[in-house]
C-alpha cells in the first residue's frame, strides 16, 4: 500500500501544479436580452467554465457593489429555489471593485448544456443553477463566459480538484462549495 500511496501523492502534486497553470479563455459577453451572442457551437466539450458579471459602475467600492448585488440576488422570490447563494467568505476576499466580478465557477462533461441550464432553468426545477433568465432583477446585467477545455478520461477524479483550486484562486461570489 505504501508504494501505491507514494504514486497517488506524486500524481496529486502533479495535478495541483497543472491546475495552477490553468487559465480561462474568454468566450463571450451576453445579457438576457441578447443571448444570440453566445456561440453555443463552440461549447461542445468537457471542462471548467467561469461566469462573471460586469460591474455597472454605480459604485466605487466592492463592499457597496456586493451589498446591493446580494440584496437583489437574495430577493425572497428566488430564495430556496435550488439556486446557489453568495458566500460571505468569498465576498470578503474581494477588495478591489474590478470591471468583471467572478460570479460562478463550475465543471461539466457538457459545458454547452450546463451553461444553457444556468440561463434557462425555471425556478420550480429542482436542478441547481443560477437561473438567470427568470430573475427579473438581473435582466439588465451583462455576463461573460470563459472556459477551459480539459479533455480527460479521468473526469470525475481530476475535475473536482481543478475546480476547487480555481475556485480558491478566483473566489467566485456564488456557489455551493
XYZ file of N, CA, C and O in Angstrom:
708
model
N 0.825 -1.190 0.000
C 0.000 0.000 0.000
C 0.871 1.257 0.000
O 0.497 2.277 -0.576
N 2.015 1.175 0.645
C 2.908 2.333 0.722
C 3.353 2.793 -0.669
O 3.393 3.989 -0.953
N 3.644 1.858 -1.547
C 4.074 2.204 -2.908
C 2.947 2.886 -3.681
O 3.170 3.875 -4.395
N 1.744 2.378 -3.531
C 0.582 2.983 -4.200
C 0.340 4.379 -3.647
O 0.074 5.328 -4.402
N 0.439 4.527 -2.339
C 0.230 5.826 -1.705
C 1.243 6.855 -2.235
O 0.889 8.013 -2.483
N 2.488 6.449 -2.405
C 3.514 7.361 -2.944
C 3.172 7.783 -4.373
O 3.342 8.940 -4.748
N 2.691 6.840 -5.167
C 2.313 7.160 -6.550
C 1.144 8.138 -6.572
O 1.127 9.092 -7.345
N 0.149 7.893 -5.729
C -1.015 8.789 -5.663
C -0.584 10.176 -5.218
O -1.031 11.186 -5.777
N 0.297 10.256 -4.237
C 0.799 11.545 -3.764
C 1.516 12.287 -4.883
O 1.317 13.496 -5.071
N 2.341 11.583 -5.639
C 3.068 12.209 -6.753
C 2.092 12.724 -7.816
O 2.251 13.845 -8.326
N 1.082 11.941 -8.136
C 0.084 12.370 -9.121
C -0.710 13.556 -8.576
O -0.992 14.514 -9.307
N -1.034 13.524 -7.309
C -1.766 14.629 -6.681
C -0.960 15.927 -6.796
O -1.509 16.977 -7.163
N 0.317 15.876 -6.502
C 1.176 17.065 -6.608
C 1.236 17.550 -8.054
O 1.128 18.740 -8.331
N 1.359 16.631 -8.975
C 1.402 16.988 -10.402
C 0.089 17.633 -10.850
O 0.091 18.620 -11.589
N -1.038 17.102 -10.394
C -2.336 17.692 -10.720
C -2.464 19.103 -10.154
O -2.960 20.010 -10.826
N -2.010 19.310 -8.932
C -2.063 20.637 -8.326
C -1.216 21.633 -9.114
O -1.637 22.763 -9.358
N -0.041 21.229 -9.506
C 0.834 22.107 -10.288
C 0.201 22.425 -11.639
O 0.224 23.568 -12.091
N -0.367 21.422 -12.269
C -1.037 21.641 -13.554
C -2.221 22.596 -13.390
O -2.411 23.516 -14.175
N -3.003 22.404 -12.342
C -4.178 23.255 -12.103
C -3.763 24.705 -11.886
O -4.473 25.626 -12.310
N -2.629 24.928 -11.257
C -2.161 26.303 -11.036
C -1.850 27.004 -12.350
O -1.922 28.232 -12.445
N -1.538 26.245 -13.379
C -1.207 26.847 -14.674
C -2.441 27.102 -15.546
O -2.346 27.774 -16.575
N -3.598 26.578 -15.138
C -4.802 26.721 -15.951
C -5.288 28.167 -15.983
O -5.307 28.845 -14.956
N -5.698 28.621 -17.147
C -6.241 29.969 -17.329
C -7.501 29.868 -18.187
O -7.546 29.152 -19.182
N -8.516 30.622 -17.787
C -9.766 30.633 -18.541
C -9.596 31.418 -19.832
O -8.918 32.443 -19.858
N -10.238 30.931 -20.876
C -10.272 31.609 -22.176
C -11.646 32.260 -22.325
O -12.677 31.586 -22.224
N -11.653 33.560 -22.572
C -12.921 34.274 -22.699
C -13.640 33.832 -23.967
O -13.044 33.726 -25.026
N -14.934 33.612 -23.823
C -15.756 33.184 -24.952
C -16.651 34.305 -25.448
O -16.631 34.640 -26.629
N -17.436 34.905 -24.554
C -18.385 35.918 -24.996
C -18.971 36.678 -23.822
O -18.832 36.267 -22.673
N -19.627 37.765 -24.157
C -20.439 38.518 -23.213
C -21.887 38.375 -23.671
O -22.145 38.229 -24.856
N -22.811 38.423 -22.712
C -24.220 38.316 -23.068
C -25.070 38.971 -21.993
O -24.628 39.199 -20.872
N -26.297 39.258 -22.355
C -27.305 39.694 -21.394
C -28.554 38.870 -21.676
O -28.639 38.180 -22.694
N -29.518 38.956 -20.809
C -30.736 38.177 -21.010
C -31.498 38.680 -22.232
O -32.273 37.944 -22.828
N -31.246 39.913 -22.623
C -31.893 40.477 -23.809
C -31.114 40.196 -25.082
O -31.559 40.559 -26.168
N -29.944 39.586 -24.956
C -29.096 39.362 -26.122
C -28.354 38.031 -25.993
O -27.127 37.996 -25.976
N -29.093 36.954 -25.930
C -28.497 35.626 -25.796
C -27.897 35.115 -27.107
O -27.180 34.123 -27.111
N -28.168 35.817 -28.207
C -27.641 35.391 -29.508
C -26.123 35.513 -29.579
O -25.496 34.960 -30.482
N -25.522 36.240 -28.647
C -24.068 36.414 -28.678
C -23.323 35.192 -28.145
O -22.106 35.124 -28.241
N -24.050 34.233 -27.589
C -23.397 33.025 -27.068
C -23.183 32.046 -28.220
O -24.154 31.558 -28.810
N -21.929 31.734 -28.545
C -21.657 30.768 -29.626
C -21.743 29.328 -29.105
O -20.735 28.691 -28.823
N -22.970 28.848 -28.988
C -23.207 27.529 -28.401
C -22.394 26.431 -29.071
O -21.954 25.488 -28.410
N -22.200 26.547 -30.367
C -21.487 25.505 -31.111
C -20.030 25.360 -30.671
O -19.412 24.329 -30.919
N -19.480 26.364 -29.997
C -18.093 26.304 -29.536
C -17.957 25.686 -28.153
O -16.868 25.620 -27.609
N -19.060 25.243 -27.579
C -19.041 24.743 -26.202
C -19.293 23.243 -26.108
O -19.738 22.752 -25.078
N -19.009 22.511 -27.157
C -19.246 21.067 -27.157
C -18.026 20.308 -26.637
O -17.351 19.596 -27.390
N -17.731 20.454 -25.365
C -16.606 19.762 -24.761
C -16.796 19.735 -23.248
O -17.713 20.343 -22.711
N -15.898 19.034 -22.571
C -15.925 18.981 -21.110
C -14.837 19.880 -20.561
O -13.863 20.182 -21.237
N -15.028 20.318 -19.346
C -14.025 21.151 -18.713
C -14.630 22.028 -17.634
O -15.595 21.656 -16.976
N -14.040 23.204 -17.495
C -14.464 24.166 -16.485
C -14.993 25.415 -17.170
O -14.580 25.749 -18.281
N -15.893 26.106 -16.485
C -16.407 27.360 -17.027
C -16.494 28.381 -15.903
O -16.610 28.033 -14.727
N -16.408 29.628 -16.285
C -16.479 30.752 -15.356
C -17.521 31.724 -15.881
O -17.475 32.106 -17.056
N -18.456 32.096 -15.027
C -19.448 33.112 -15.367
C -19.139 34.329 -14.503
O -19.031 34.216 -13.278
N -18.974 35.475 -15.160
C -18.691 36.720 -14.463
C -19.823 37.712 -14.724
O -20.544 37.584 -15.704
N -19.939 38.701 -13.852
C -20.921 39.763 -14.023
C -20.165 41.077 -14.128
O -19.174 41.292 -13.432
N -20.645 41.926 -15.026
C -19.966 43.197 -15.259
C -20.357 44.211 -14.197
O -21.529 44.361 -13.858
N -19.367 44.899 -13.696
C -19.578 45.984 -12.744
C -20.276 47.110 -13.503
O -19.783 47.592 -14.509
N -21.422 47.542 -13.012
C -22.207 48.570 -13.703
C -21.729 49.993 -13.430
O -22.356 50.953 -13.854
N -20.651 50.134 -12.692
C -20.017 51.429 -12.403
C -20.862 52.367 -11.550
O -20.593 53.556 -11.493
N -21.873 51.841 -10.871
C -22.658 52.664 -9.947
C -21.895 52.884 -8.643
O -22.178 53.819 -7.918
N -20.982 51.978 -8.349
C -20.260 52.016 -7.083
C -18.760 52.068 -7.343
O -18.276 51.590 -8.359
N -18.035 52.624 -6.369
C -16.580 52.706 -6.466
C -15.883 51.715 -5.546
O -14.688 51.520 -5.635
N -16.644 51.117 -4.636
C -16.089 50.220 -3.627
C -16.788 48.866 -3.740
O -18.013 48.810 -3.859
N -16.005 47.788 -3.676
C -16.572 46.453 -3.827
C -17.647 46.174 -2.782
O -18.679 45.590 -3.094
N -17.436 46.559 -1.552
C -18.398 46.284 -0.486
C -19.771 46.868 -0.814
O -20.787 46.212 -0.631
N -19.801 48.082 -1.345
C -21.080 48.705 -1.712
C -21.727 47.936 -2.864
O -22.924 47.672 -2.852
N -20.928 47.603 -3.868
C -21.443 46.843 -5.009
C -22.009 45.502 -4.519
O -23.117 45.103 -4.895
N -21.235 44.801 -3.678
C -21.646 43.457 -3.251
C -22.895 43.491 -2.374
O -23.731 42.586 -2.460
N -23.035 44.500 -1.548
C -24.242 44.605 -0.721
C -25.486 44.759 -1.591
O -26.508 44.111 -1.357
N -25.395 45.611 -2.592
C -26.531 45.819 -3.497
C -26.802 44.552 -4.313
O -27.946 44.133 -4.477
N -25.751 43.909 -4.813
C -25.903 42.680 -5.585
C -26.551 41.586 -4.723
O -27.496 40.926 -5.155
N -26.040 41.389 -3.524
C -26.579 40.343 -2.640
C -28.043 40.613 -2.285
O -28.845 39.679 -2.223
N -28.378 41.857 -2.085
C -29.765 42.215 -1.794
C -30.667 41.786 -2.955
O -31.717 41.166 -2.751
N -30.245 42.071 -4.186
C -31.048 41.677 -5.353
C -31.026 40.163 -5.555
O -32.049 39.556 -5.865
N -29.854 39.535 -5.424
C -29.729 38.093 -5.672
C -30.559 37.286 -4.686
O -31.141 36.268 -5.022
N -30.624 37.755 -3.444
C -31.326 37.017 -2.405
C -32.752 37.520 -2.188
O -33.336 37.306 -1.122
N -33.311 38.120 -3.196
C -34.711 38.532 -3.161
C -35.550 37.318 -2.755
O -35.301 36.204 -3.231
N -36.530 37.499 -1.874
C -37.357 36.361 -1.424
C -37.985 35.550 -2.555
O -38.253 34.357 -2.379
N -38.188 36.147 -3.711
C -38.737 35.393 -4.844
C -37.830 34.245 -5.266
O -38.293 33.256 -5.832
N -36.518 34.391 -5.022
C -35.554 33.424 -5.545
C -34.931 32.534 -4.477
O -34.247 31.567 -4.807
N -35.162 32.831 -3.216
C -34.589 32.015 -2.150
C -35.252 30.642 -2.095
O -36.423 30.497 -2.398
N -34.468 29.662 -1.729
C -34.926 28.278 -1.590
C -35.537 27.727 -2.880
O -36.519 27.004 -2.867
N -34.937 28.113 -3.978
C -35.416 27.659 -5.294
C -34.313 26.913 -6.035
O -34.173 27.054 -7.228
N -33.513 26.141 -5.316
C -32.404 25.398 -5.902
C -31.450 26.338 -6.632
O -31.027 26.081 -7.757
N -31.149 27.453 -5.957
C -30.228 28.450 -6.516
C -29.121 28.678 -5.494
O -29.395 28.879 -4.312
N -27.889 28.647 -5.958
C -26.764 28.924 -5.074
C -26.786 30.381 -4.655
O -27.218 31.250 -5.415
N -26.314 30.644 -3.462
C -26.314 31.998 -2.930
C -24.899 32.506 -2.713
O -23.948 31.728 -2.684
N -24.753 33.820 -2.540
C -23.428 34.403 -2.284
C -22.804 33.811 -1.013
O -23.506 33.492 -0.057
N -21.499 33.690 -1.052
C -20.743 33.140 0.071
C -19.957 34.260 0.735
O -19.107 34.899 0.113
N -20.252 34.496 2.018
C -19.626 35.599 2.753
C -18.105 35.511 2.753
O -17.419 36.525 2.608
N -17.571 34.316 2.925
C -16.108 34.170 2.966
C -15.474 34.569 1.641
O -14.423 35.192 1.618
N -16.109 34.206 0.533
C -15.548 34.562 -0.772
C -15.731 36.038 -1.065
O -14.873 36.672 -1.661
N -16.865 36.590 -0.683
C -17.089 38.032 -0.852
C -16.021 38.826 -0.102
O -15.510 39.825 -0.606
N -15.666 38.358 1.084
C -14.685 39.061 1.913
C -13.291 39.065 1.288
O -12.470 39.934 1.604
N -13.022 38.132 0.395
C -11.696 38.061 -0.225
C -11.528 39.065 -1.371
O -10.424 39.267 -1.856
N -12.626 39.672 -1.787
C -12.550 40.686 -2.847
C -12.387 42.058 -2.203
O -13.197 42.458 -1.370
N -11.367 42.750 -2.606
C -11.096 44.080 -2.058
C -11.344 45.146 -3.115
O -12.004 46.141 -2.871
N -10.833 44.898 -4.305
C -10.998 45.856 -5.403
C -12.299 45.607 -6.152
O -12.729 44.473 -6.302
N -12.875 46.688 -6.641
C -14.050 46.572 -7.497
C -13.560 46.627 -8.938
O -13.243 47.688 -9.462
N -13.443 45.471 -9.552
C -12.944 45.382 -10.926
C -14.086 45.487 -11.927
O -15.258 45.460 -11.560
N -13.724 45.564 -13.206
C -14.741 45.644 -14.252
C -15.600 44.381 -14.276
O -16.802 44.445 -14.486
N -14.992 43.220 -14.059
C -15.707 41.945 -14.058
C -15.552 41.287 -12.699
O -14.444 41.172 -12.187
N -16.658 40.828 -12.147
C -16.661 40.162 -10.846
C -16.977 38.689 -11.087
O -17.980 38.351 -11.722
N -16.110 37.792 -10.584
C -16.367 36.353 -10.781
C -17.610 35.922 -10.016
O -17.691 36.082 -8.806
N -18.558 35.398 -10.759
C -19.838 35.021 -10.182
C -19.869 33.537 -9.807
O -20.237 33.179 -8.697
N -19.453 32.667 -10.741
C -19.641 31.231 -10.544
C -18.613 30.452 -11.354
O -18.370 30.770 -12.522
N -18.024 29.446 -10.743
C -17.146 28.502 -11.447
C -17.801 27.132 -11.355
O -18.273 26.731 -10.284
N -17.815 26.436 -12.479
C -18.377 25.094 -12.482
C -17.608 24.176 -13.405
O -16.749 24.607 -14.165
N -17.950 22.904 -13.326
C -17.358 21.901 -14.200
C -18.497 21.145 -14.869
O -19.593 21.067 -14.318
N -18.243 20.629 -16.036
C -19.278 19.856 -16.704
C -18.676 18.990 -17.797
O -17.703 19.380 -18.441
N -19.282 17.840 -17.997
C -18.896 16.992 -19.125
C -19.470 17.558 -20.424
O -19.012 17.212 -21.504
N -20.482 18.424 -20.297
C -21.097 19.077 -21.459
C -21.339 20.548 -21.091
O -22.442 20.917 -20.666
N -20.311 21.357 -21.262
C -20.389 22.759 -20.853
C -21.560 23.464 -21.533
O -22.264 24.245 -20.902
N -21.791 23.171 -22.780
C -22.904 23.790 -23.511
C -24.229 23.572 -22.778
O -24.986 24.514 -22.550
N -24.502 22.341 -22.392
C -25.761 22.015 -21.713
C -25.843 22.681 -20.340
O -26.898 23.169 -19.939
N -24.727 22.688 -19.626
C -24.747 23.255 -18.275
C -24.931 24.766 -18.315
O -25.680 25.322 -17.506
N -24.285 25.445 -19.237
C -24.468 26.889 -19.363
C -25.916 27.201 -19.738
O -26.522 28.122 -19.197
N -26.470 26.399 -20.638
C -27.871 26.568 -21.025
C -28.774 26.472 -19.789
O -29.706 27.249 -19.616
N -28.485 25.508 -18.908
C -29.271 25.363 -17.678
C -29.139 26.592 -16.790
O -30.132 27.067 -16.234
N -27.922 27.098 -16.618
C -27.724 28.280 -15.771
C -28.557 29.463 -16.265
O -29.018 30.274 -15.470
N -28.779 29.523 -17.537
C -29.548 30.635 -18.103
C -31.039 30.329 -18.100
O -31.848 31.155 -17.680
N -31.448 29.149 -18.535
C -32.852 28.881 -18.850
C -33.647 28.064 -17.829
O -34.868 27.938 -18.000
N -33.022 27.492 -16.809
C -33.809 26.713 -15.845
C -34.894 27.577 -15.208
O -34.691 28.754 -14.930
N -36.036 26.976 -14.962
C -37.147 27.647 -14.283
C -36.950 27.524 -12.773
O -36.307 26.594 -12.292
N -37.528 28.445 -12.036
C -37.387 28.418 -10.577
C -37.900 27.127 -9.965
O -37.354 26.627 -8.984
N -38.964 26.563 -10.550
C -39.569 25.352 -9.993
C -38.712 24.114 -10.201
O -38.925 23.098 -9.557
N -37.793 24.166 -11.148
C -36.995 22.979 -11.455
C -36.008 22.707 -10.328
O -35.302 23.602 -9.873
N -35.947 21.447 -9.863
C -35.095 21.117 -8.726
C -33.599 21.074 -9.034
O -32.805 20.894 -8.133
N -33.199 21.244 -10.269
C -31.780 21.280 -10.610
C -31.184 22.599 -10.139
O -31.743 23.663 -10.385
N -30.047 22.526 -9.474
C -29.380 23.741 -9.023
C -28.757 24.457 -10.211
O -28.139 23.842 -11.070
N -28.925 25.758 -10.248
C -28.349 26.579 -11.301
C -28.594 28.041 -10.981
O -29.355 28.384 -10.074
N -27.961 28.924 -11.733
C -28.129 30.356 -11.499
C -29.522 30.848 -11.894
O -30.008 31.829 -11.350
N -30.133 30.199 -12.868
C -31.497 30.531 -13.303
C -31.623 32.016 -13.658
O -32.520 32.722 -13.210
N -30.712 32.460 -14.500
C -30.583 33.888 -14.802
C -31.784 34.483 -15.524
O -32.194 35.601 -15.224
N -32.355 33.758 -16.451
C -33.429 34.335 -17.267
C -34.697 34.635 -16.465
O -35.418 35.574 -16.781
N -34.978 33.856 -15.438
C -36.194 34.085 -14.654
C -36.006 35.147 -13.569
O -36.974 35.547 -12.936
N -34.814 35.615 -13.395
C -34.540 36.649 -12.394
C -34.805 38.019 -13.009
O -33.963 38.575 -13.701
N -35.957 38.554 -12.715
C -36.329 39.868 -13.265
C -35.298 40.939 -12.917
O -35.033 41.828 -13.712
N -34.718 40.834 -11.738
C -33.778 41.861 -11.294
C -32.365 41.689 -11.859
O -31.458 42.426 -11.486
N -32.166 40.751 -12.762
C -30.861 40.547 -13.410
C -30.943 40.753 -14.925
O -29.974 40.537 -15.631
N -32.084 41.177 -15.412
C -32.295 41.276 -16.857
C -31.380 42.277 -17.548
O -31.043 42.118 -18.712
N -30.955 43.317 -16.850
C -30.124 44.344 -17.474
C -28.637 44.146 -17.232
O -27.829 44.967 -17.655
N -28.287 43.071 -16.571
C -26.874 42.801 -16.284
C -26.180 42.207 -17.509
O -26.803 41.555 -18.334
N -24.880 42.434 -17.574
C -24.055 41.845 -18.625
C -23.188 40.779 -17.970
O -22.572 41.012 -16.927
N -23.169 39.608 -18.588
C -22.403 38.476 -18.085
C -21.338 38.107 -19.101
O -21.465 38.393 -20.287
N -20.301 37.450 -18.622
C -19.243 36.967 -19.512
C -18.975 35.511 -19.169
O -18.961 35.134 -17.998
N -18.762 34.717 -20.210
C -18.452 33.297 -20.034
C -17.040 33.047 -20.537
O -16.662 33.505 -21.620
N -16.290 32.333 -19.730
C -14.958 31.872 -20.106
C -14.907 30.373 -19.837
O -15.737 29.844 -19.095
N -13.920 29.707 -20.411
C -13.879 28.256 -20.266
C -12.446 27.750 -20.315
O -11.532 28.450 -20.740
N -12.294 26.510 -19.880
C -11.059 25.752 -20.050
C -11.476 24.376 -20.540
O -12.202 23.653 -19.854
N -11.051 24.028 -21.729
C -11.335 22.721 -22.299
C -10.337 21.734 -21.699
O -9.128 21.894 -21.864
N -10.836 20.736 -20.988
C -9.960 19.744 -20.360
C -10.418 18.350 -20.772
O -11.250 17.734 -20.101
N -9.899 17.867 -21.890
C -10.268 16.509 -22.311
C -9.514 15.488 -21.456
O -8.288 15.440 -21.458
N -10.238 14.727 -20.692
C -9.623 13.709 -19.841
C -10.550 12.509 -19.715
O -11.767 12.675 -19.701
N -9.959 11.357 -19.636
C -10.743 10.145 -19.390
C -11.029 9.982 -17.894
O -11.841 9.168 -17.504
N -10.341 10.766 -17.078
C -10.480 10.679 -15.621
C -11.243 11.875 -15.071
O -10.885 12.424 -14.033
N -12.289 12.258 -15.764
C -13.054 13.462 -15.431
C -13.436 13.522 -13.948
O -13.161 14.501 -13.269
N -14.082 12.484 -13.458
C -14.585 12.513 -12.082
C -13.460 12.658 -11.059
O -13.661 13.230 -9.994
N -12.310 12.172 -11.371
C -11.208 12.192 -10.431
C -10.467 13.535 -10.446
O -10.145 14.066 -9.388
N -10.219 14.080 -11.631
C -9.380 15.286 -11.694
C -10.166 16.598 -11.706
O -9.690 17.605 -11.197
N -11.348 16.597 -12.280
C -12.053 17.863 -12.465
C -12.447 18.525 -11.154
O -12.381 19.748 -11.036
N -12.828 17.752 -10.167
C -13.171 18.336 -8.864
C -11.964 19.027 -8.242
O -12.094 20.086 -7.627
N -10.786 18.438 -8.408
C -9.559 19.058 -7.884
C -9.270 20.366 -8.612
O -8.959 21.381 -7.986
N -9.383 20.354 -9.931
C -9.136 21.576 -10.711
C -10.138 22.662 -10.334
O -9.781 23.820 -10.145
N -11.404 22.279 -10.224
C -12.450 23.245 -9.886
C -12.175 23.881 -8.518
O -12.284 25.101 -8.352
N -11.784 23.084 -7.542
C -11.514 23.605 -6.203
C -10.320 24.562 -6.213
O -10.370 25.638 -5.605
N -9.261 24.198 -6.898
C -8.069 25.050 -6.943
C -8.396 26.387 -7.602
O -8.006 27.453 -7.105
N -9.135 26.346 -8.704
C -9.502 27.598 -9.383
C -10.495 28.400 -8.557
O -10.441 29.631 -8.526
N -11.394 27.733 -7.872
C -12.351 28.432 -7.008
C -11.600 29.160 -5.887
O -11.896 30.301 -5.571
N -10.603 28.505 -5.311
C -9.819 29.130 -4.244
C -8.983 30.299 -4.767
O -8.732 31.251 -4.035
N -8.555 30.221 -6.008
C -7.740 31.299 -6.595
C -8.595 32.487 -7.031
O -8.241 33.634 -6.806
N -9.759 32.226 -7.628
C -10.580 33.276 -8.238
C -11.660 33.799 -7.286
O -12.077 34.939 -7.378
N -12.118 32.956 -6.379
C -13.149 33.318 -5.404
C -14.447 33.836 -6.032
O -14.862 34.959 -5.796
N -15.116 33.002 -6.830
C -16.416 33.409 -7.349
C -17.370 33.628 -6.170
O -17.304 32.901 -5.181
N -18.218 34.608 -6.286
C -19.021 35.001 -5.124
C -20.234 34.112 -4.886
O -20.826 34.160 -3.825
N -20.585 33.280 -5.866
C -21.732 32.370 -5.715
C -21.263 30.944 -5.933
O -20.390 30.686 -6.763
N -21.852 30.035 -5.214
C -21.527 28.627 -5.403
C -21.870 27.840 -4.163
O -22.103 28.386 -3.099
N -21.895 26.543 -4.324
C -22.239 25.674 -3.195
C -21.032 25.326 -2.354
O -21.152 25.045 -1.195
N -19.865 25.269 -2.956
C -18.678 24.822 -2.212
C -17.888 25.993 -1.688
O -17.885 27.065 -2.211
